[in-house]
Tab-separated table of C-alpha atoms and ligand atoms in Angstrom:
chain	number	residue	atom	x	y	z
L	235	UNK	CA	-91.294	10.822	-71.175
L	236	UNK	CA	-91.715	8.693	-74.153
L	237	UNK	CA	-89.899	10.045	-76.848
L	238	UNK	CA	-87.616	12.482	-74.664
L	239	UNK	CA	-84.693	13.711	-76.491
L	240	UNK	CA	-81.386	15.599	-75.371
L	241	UNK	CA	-79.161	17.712	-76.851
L	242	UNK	CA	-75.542	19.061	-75.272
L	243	UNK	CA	-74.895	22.522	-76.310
L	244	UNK	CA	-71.668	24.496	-76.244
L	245	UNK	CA	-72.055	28.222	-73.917
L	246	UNK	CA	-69.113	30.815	-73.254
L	247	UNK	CA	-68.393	31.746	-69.593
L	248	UNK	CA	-65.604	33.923	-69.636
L	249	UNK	CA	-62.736	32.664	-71.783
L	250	UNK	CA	-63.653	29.180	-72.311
L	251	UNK	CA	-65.915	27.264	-74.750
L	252	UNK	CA	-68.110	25.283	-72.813
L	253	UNK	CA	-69.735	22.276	-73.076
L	254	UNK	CA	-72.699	22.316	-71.028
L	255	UNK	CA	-76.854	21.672	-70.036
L	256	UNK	CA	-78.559	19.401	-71.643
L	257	UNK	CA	-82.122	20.366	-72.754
L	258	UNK	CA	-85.088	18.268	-72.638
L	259	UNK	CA	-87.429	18.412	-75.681
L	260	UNK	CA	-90.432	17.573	-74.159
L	261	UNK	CA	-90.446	20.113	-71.197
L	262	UNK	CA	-90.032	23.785	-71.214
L	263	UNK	CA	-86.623	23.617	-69.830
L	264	UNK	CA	-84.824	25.152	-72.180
L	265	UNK	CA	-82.100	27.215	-70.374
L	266	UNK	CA	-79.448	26.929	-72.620
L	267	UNK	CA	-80.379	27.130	-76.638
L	268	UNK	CA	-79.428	24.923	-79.476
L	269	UNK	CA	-75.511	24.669	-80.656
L	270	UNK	CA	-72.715	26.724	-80.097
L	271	UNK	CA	-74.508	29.831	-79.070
L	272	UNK	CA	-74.069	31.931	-76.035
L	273	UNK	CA	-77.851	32.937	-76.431
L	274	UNK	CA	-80.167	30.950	-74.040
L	275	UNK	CA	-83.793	30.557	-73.752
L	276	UNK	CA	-86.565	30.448	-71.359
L	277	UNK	CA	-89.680	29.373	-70.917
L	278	UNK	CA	-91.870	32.537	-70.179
L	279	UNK	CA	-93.396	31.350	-67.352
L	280	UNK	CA	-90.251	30.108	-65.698
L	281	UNK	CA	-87.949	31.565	-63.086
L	282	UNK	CA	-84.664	30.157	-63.080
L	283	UNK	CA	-85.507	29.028	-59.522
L	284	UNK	CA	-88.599	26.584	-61.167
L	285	UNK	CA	-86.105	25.291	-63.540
L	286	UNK	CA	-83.428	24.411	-61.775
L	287	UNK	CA	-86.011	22.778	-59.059
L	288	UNK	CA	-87.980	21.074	-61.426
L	289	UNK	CA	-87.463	18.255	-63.268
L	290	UNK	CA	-83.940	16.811	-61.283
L	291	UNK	CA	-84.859	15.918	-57.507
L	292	UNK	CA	-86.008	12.445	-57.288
L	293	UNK	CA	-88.949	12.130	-54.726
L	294	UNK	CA	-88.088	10.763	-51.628
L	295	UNK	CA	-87.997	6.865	-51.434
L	296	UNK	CA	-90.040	6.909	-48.127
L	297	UNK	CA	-93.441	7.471	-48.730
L	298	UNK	CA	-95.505	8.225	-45.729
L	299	UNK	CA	-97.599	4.987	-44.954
L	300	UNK	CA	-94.428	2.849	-45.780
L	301	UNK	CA	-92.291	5.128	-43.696
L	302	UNK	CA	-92.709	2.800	-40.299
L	303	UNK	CA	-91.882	-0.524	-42.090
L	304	UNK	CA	-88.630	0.609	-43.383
L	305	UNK	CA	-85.883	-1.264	-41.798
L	306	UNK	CA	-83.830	0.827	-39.423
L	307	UNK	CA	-80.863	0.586	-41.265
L	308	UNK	CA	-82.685	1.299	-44.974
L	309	UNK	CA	-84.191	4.216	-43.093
L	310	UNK	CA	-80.551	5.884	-41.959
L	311	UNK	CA	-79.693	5.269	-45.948
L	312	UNK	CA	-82.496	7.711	-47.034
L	313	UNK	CA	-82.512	10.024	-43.908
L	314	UNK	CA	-82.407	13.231	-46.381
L	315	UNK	CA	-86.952	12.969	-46.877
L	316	UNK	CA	-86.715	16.997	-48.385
L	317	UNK	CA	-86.746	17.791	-51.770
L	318	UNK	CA	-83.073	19.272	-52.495
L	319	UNK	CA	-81.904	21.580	-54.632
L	320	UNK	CA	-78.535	20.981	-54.933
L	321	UNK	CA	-75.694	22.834	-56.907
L	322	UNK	CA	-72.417	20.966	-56.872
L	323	UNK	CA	-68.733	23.031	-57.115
L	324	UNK	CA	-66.248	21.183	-58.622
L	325	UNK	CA	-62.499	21.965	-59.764
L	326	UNK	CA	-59.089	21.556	-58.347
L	327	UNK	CA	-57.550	22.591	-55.509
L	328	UNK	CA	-56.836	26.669	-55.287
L	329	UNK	CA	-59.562	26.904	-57.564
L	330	UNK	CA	-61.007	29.617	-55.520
L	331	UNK	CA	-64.258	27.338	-54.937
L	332	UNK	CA	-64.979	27.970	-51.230
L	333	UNK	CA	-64.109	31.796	-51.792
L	334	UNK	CA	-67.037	32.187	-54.071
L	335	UNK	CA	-69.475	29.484	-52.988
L	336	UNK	CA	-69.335	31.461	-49.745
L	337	UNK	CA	-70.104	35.018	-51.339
L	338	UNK	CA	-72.820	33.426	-53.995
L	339	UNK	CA	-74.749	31.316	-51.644
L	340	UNK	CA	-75.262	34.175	-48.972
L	341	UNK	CA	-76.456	36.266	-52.326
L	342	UNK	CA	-78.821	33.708	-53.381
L	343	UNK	CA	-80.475	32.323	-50.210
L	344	UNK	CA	-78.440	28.710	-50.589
L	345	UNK	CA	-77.127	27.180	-47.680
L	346	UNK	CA	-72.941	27.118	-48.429
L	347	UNK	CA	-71.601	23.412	-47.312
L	348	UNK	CA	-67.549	22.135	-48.320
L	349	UNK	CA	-67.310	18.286	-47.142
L	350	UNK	CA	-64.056	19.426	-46.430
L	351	UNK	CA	-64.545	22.856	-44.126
L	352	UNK	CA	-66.819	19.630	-42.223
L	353	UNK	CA	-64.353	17.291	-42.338
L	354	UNK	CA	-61.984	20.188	-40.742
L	355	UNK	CA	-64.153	20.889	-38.155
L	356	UNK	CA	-64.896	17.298	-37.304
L	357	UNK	CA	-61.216	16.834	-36.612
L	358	UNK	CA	-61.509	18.826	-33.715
L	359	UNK	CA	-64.778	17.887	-32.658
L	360	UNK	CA	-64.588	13.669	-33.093
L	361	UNK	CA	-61.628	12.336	-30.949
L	362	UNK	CA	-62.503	8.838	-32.796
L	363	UNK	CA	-62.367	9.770	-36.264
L	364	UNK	CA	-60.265	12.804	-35.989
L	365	UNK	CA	-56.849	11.471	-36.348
L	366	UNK	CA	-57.971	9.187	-39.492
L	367	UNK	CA	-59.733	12.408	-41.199
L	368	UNK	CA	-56.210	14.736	-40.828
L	369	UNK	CA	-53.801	11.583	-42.171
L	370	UNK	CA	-56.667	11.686	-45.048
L	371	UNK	CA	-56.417	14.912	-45.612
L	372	UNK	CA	-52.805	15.467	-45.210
L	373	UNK	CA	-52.242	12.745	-48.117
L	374	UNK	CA	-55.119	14.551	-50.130
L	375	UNK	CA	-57.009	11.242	-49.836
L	376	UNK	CA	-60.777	10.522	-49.587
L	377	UNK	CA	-62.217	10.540	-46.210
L	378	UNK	CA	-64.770	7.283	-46.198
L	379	UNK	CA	-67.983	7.719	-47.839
L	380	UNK	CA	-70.083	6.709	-44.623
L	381	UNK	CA	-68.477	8.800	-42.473
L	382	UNK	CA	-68.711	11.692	-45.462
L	383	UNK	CA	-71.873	11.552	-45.521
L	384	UNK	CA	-73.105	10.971	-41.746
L	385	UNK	CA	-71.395	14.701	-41.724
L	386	UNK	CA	-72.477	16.092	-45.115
L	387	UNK	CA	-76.363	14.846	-43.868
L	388	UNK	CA	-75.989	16.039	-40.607
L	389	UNK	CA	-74.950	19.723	-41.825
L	390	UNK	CA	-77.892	19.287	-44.496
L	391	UNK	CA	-80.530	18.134	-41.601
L	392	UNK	CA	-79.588	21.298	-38.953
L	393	UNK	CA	-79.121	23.848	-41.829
L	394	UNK	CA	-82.990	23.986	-42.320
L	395	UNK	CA	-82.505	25.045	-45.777
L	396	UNK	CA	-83.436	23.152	-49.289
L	397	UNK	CA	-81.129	24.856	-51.016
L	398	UNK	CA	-77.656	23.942	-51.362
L	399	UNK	CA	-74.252	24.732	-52.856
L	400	UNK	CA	-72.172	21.865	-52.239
L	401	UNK	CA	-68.225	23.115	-52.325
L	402	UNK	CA	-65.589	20.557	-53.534
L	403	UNK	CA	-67.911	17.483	-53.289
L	404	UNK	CA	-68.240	14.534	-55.028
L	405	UNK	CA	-64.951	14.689	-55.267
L	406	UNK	CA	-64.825	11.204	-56.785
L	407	UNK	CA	-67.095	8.549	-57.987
L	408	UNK	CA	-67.731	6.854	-54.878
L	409	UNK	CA	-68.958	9.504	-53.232
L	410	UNK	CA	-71.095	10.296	-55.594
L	411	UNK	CA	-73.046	7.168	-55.664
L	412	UNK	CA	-73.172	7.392	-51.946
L	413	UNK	CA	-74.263	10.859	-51.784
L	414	UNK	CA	-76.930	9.751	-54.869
L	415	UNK	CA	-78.148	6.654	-53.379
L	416	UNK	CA	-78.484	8.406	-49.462
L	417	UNK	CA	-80.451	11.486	-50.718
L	418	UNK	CA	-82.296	10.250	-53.903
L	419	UNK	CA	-81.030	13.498	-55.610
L	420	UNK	CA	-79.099	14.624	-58.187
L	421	UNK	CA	-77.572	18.101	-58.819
L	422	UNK	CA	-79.616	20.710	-60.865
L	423	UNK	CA	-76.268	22.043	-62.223
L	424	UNK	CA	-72.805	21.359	-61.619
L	425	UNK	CA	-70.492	24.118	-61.532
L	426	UNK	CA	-66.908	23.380	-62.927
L	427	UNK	CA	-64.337	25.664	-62.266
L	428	UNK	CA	-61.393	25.726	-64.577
L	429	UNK	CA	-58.252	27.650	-63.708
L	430	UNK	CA	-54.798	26.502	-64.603
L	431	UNK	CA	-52.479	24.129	-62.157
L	432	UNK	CA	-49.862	27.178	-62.239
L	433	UNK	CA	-52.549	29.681	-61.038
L	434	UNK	CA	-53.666	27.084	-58.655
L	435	UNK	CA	-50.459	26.110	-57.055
L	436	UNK	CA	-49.260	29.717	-56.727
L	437	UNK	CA	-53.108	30.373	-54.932
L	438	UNK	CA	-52.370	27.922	-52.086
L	439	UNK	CA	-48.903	28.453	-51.380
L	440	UNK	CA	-49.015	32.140	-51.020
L	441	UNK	CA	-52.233	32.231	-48.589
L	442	UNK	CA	-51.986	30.663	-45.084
L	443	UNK	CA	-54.942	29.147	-44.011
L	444	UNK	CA	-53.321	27.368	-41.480
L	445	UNK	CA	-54.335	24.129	-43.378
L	446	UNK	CA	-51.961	21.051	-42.664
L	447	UNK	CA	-52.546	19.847	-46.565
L	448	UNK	CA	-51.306	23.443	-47.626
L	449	UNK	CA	-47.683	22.774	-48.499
L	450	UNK	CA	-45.963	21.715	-51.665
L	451	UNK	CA	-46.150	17.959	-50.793
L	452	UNK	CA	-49.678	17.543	-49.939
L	453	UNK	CA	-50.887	20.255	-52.859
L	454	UNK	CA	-49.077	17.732	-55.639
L	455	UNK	CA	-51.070	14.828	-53.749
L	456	UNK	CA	-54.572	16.841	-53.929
L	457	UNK	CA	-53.517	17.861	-57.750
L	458	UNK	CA	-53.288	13.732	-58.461
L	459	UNK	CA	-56.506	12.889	-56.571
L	460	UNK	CA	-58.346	15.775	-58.354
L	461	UNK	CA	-57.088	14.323	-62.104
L	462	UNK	CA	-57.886	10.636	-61.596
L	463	UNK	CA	-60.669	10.852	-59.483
L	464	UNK	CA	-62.535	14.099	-59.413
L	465	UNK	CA	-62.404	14.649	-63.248
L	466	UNK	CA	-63.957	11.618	-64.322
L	467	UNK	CA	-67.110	12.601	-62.011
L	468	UNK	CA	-67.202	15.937	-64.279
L	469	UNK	CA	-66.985	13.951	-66.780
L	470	UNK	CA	-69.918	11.788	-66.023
L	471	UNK	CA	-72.372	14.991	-65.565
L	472	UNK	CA	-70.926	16.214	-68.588
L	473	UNK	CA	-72.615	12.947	-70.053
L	474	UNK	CA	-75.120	14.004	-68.559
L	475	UNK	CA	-75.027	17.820	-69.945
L	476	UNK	CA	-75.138	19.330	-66.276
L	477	UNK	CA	-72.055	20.668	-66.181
L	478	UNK	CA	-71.684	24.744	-66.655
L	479	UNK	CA	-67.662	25.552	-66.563
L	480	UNK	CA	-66.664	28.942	-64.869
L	481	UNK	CA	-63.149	30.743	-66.165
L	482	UNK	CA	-61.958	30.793	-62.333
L	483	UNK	CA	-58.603	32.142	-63.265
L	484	UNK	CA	-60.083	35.679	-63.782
L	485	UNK	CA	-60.028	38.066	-60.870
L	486	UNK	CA	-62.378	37.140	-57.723
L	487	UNK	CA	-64.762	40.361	-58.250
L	488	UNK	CA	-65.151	38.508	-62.267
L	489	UNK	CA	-65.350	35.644	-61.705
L	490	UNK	CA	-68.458	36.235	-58.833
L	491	UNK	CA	-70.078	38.854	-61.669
L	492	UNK	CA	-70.372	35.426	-63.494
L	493	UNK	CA	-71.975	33.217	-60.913
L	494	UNK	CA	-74.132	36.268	-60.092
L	495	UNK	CA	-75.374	36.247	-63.168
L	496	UNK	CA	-75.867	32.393	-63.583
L	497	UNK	CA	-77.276	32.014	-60.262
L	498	UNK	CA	-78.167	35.679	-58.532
L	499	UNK	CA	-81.889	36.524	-59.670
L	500	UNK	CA	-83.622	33.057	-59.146
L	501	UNK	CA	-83.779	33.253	-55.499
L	502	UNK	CA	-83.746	37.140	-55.218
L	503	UNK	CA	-86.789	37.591	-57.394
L	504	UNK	CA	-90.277	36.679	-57.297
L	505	UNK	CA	-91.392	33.916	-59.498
L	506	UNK	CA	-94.250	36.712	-60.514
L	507	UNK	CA	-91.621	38.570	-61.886
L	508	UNK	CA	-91.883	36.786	-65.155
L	509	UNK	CA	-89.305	38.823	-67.125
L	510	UNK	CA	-86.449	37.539	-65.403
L	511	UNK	CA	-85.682	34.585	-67.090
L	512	UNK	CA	-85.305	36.519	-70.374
L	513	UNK	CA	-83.269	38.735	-68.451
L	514	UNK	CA	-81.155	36.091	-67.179
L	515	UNK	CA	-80.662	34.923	-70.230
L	516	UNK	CA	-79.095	38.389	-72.185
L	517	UNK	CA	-77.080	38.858	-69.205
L	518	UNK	CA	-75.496	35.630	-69.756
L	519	UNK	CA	-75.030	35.833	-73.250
L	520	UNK	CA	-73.735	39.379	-72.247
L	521	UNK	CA	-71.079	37.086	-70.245
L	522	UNK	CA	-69.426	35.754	-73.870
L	523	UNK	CA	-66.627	38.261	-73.111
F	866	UDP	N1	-62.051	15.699	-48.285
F	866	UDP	C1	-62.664	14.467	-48.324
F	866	UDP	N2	-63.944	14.396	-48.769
F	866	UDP	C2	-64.640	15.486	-49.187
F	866	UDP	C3	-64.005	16.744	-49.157
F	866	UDP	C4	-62.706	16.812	-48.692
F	866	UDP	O1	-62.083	13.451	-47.986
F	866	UDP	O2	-65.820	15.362	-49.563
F	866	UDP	C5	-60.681	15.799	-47.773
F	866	UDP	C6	-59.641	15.431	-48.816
F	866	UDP	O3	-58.532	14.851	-48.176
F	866	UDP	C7	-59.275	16.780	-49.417
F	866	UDP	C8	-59.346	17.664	-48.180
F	866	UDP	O4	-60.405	17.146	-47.397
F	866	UDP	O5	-58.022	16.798	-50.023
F	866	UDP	C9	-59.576	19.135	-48.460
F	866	UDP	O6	-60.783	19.284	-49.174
F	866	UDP	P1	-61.261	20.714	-49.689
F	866	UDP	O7	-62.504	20.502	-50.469
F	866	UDP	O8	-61.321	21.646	-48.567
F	866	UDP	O9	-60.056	21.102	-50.642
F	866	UDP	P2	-59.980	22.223	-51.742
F	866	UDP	O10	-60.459	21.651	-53.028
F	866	UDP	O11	-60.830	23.353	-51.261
F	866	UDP	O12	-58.538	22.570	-51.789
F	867	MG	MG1	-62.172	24.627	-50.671
């Protein structure tokens, strides 16, 4: 990778300038193209699918022959041994994130996972952890990282997919590193999606979900956590020019055109169909509305 170099380039989803992918010169994973252009490029050969798989999953810390001498407890840190591909789905509360992860991963062949939908569930299911997880969740607080992730890895583990769209999670740094350090991966794209706190706020409080954290009190609480904490990890894949923003203050039927379009043909095609990366490519431009 000697003389590797990255660029950040600036792409239009919807209404909003965006500051996104980095590309790396010495590969042929161009997906975005150079500066402030809504025009992106492929490599012929490429599907989406081989990009996005390619060049970002760390190989699994246990190799085979060294798998038996790994202390039990190093072993439970790197229990994850598949090669992810993992799309992250980050943005405030009322975003409209599970809504759409839900209809885009069934389209694409990704296996749909919120930390918190778990973290719901595992209220009812864990008589030991279940109080702590509501009184987290009713103060808009972070559930522990271990106990995050013994759930997150678990859901991973019985899913029997690779493929992943994770909803709402890292939500902050620390779970990042955990989730980083556990399954030797890092996202192939992070999806951010931006929608006003007025759009927001008025989302939550006029559905009923039945959620305990869905009332004025506890949606001011999740609106703090989300600036101080959840912002600086988009922040830090922004660094690291992963991070595609989504106008998620458009209509739900627009805003999933737009994810279709990012994310829709490369598990839905063959990789034989070569054409589709170029095609994936106009229809995003297409998307500078
Ligand atoms: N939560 C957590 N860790 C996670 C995800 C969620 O501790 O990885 C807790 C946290 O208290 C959060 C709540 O669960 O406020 C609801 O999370 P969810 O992602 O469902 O909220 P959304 O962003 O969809 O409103
Ligand atoms: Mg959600």
């Amino acid at each position: 990778m000697g003389d590797m170099k990255e660029e950040t380039s600036e792409m239009v989803i919807g209404e909003h300038a965006i500051e996104t992918v980095s590309v790396d010169k010495t590969t042929n994973n161009e997906f975005v193209s150079e500066n402030t252009t809504t025009e992106l490029e492929f490599s012929e050969k490429e599907t989406f699918d081989e990009i996005l798989s390619e060049n970002k999953t760390v190989e699994s810390v246990c190799e085979k022959e060294t798998k038996e001498a790994v202390p039990e407890e190093t072993a439970k840190e790197t229990v994850t041994e598949k090669k992810l591909v993992v799309v992250f789905v980050l943005g405030g509360p009322g975003g409209g994130k599970s809504t759409q992860c839900a209809k885009i991963a069934k389209e694409v062949g990704y296996t749909h996972l919120s930390s918190g939908d778990l973290l719901r569930q595992t209220i009812k299911s864990d008589p030991v952890n279940g109080p702590m997880i509501e009184a987290m969740i009713k103060e808009g607080k972070s559930v522990p990282p271990d106990i995050t992730m013994e759930i997150l890895q678990k859901a991973i583990e019985e899913s029997g997919n690779d493929k992943f769209i994770l909803d709402g999670f890292p939500r902050d740094e620390e779970i990042r590193a955990a989730f980083e350090s556990a399954t030797k991966t890092e996202p192939e794209l992070v999806l951010f999606f931006e929608c006003s706190e007025e759009e927001r706020e008025r989302r939550i409080l006029s559905r009923n979900q039945g959620r305990v954290d869905d009332n004025s009190e506890s949606v001011r609480k999740r609106f703090r956590y989300f600036q101080e904490h959840t912002l600086p990890v988009v922040d830090y894949y922004k660094r690291k020019g992963l991070v595609l923003q989504i106008d998620a203050g458009r209509l739900e039927e627009e805003v999933f055109e737009t994810l279709k379009s990012i994310l829709g043909p490369s598990t839905t095609m063959q990789a034989e169909e070569a054409p589709i990366t170029e095609e994936l490519g106009k229809k995003i431009s297409e998307l500078g509305l």
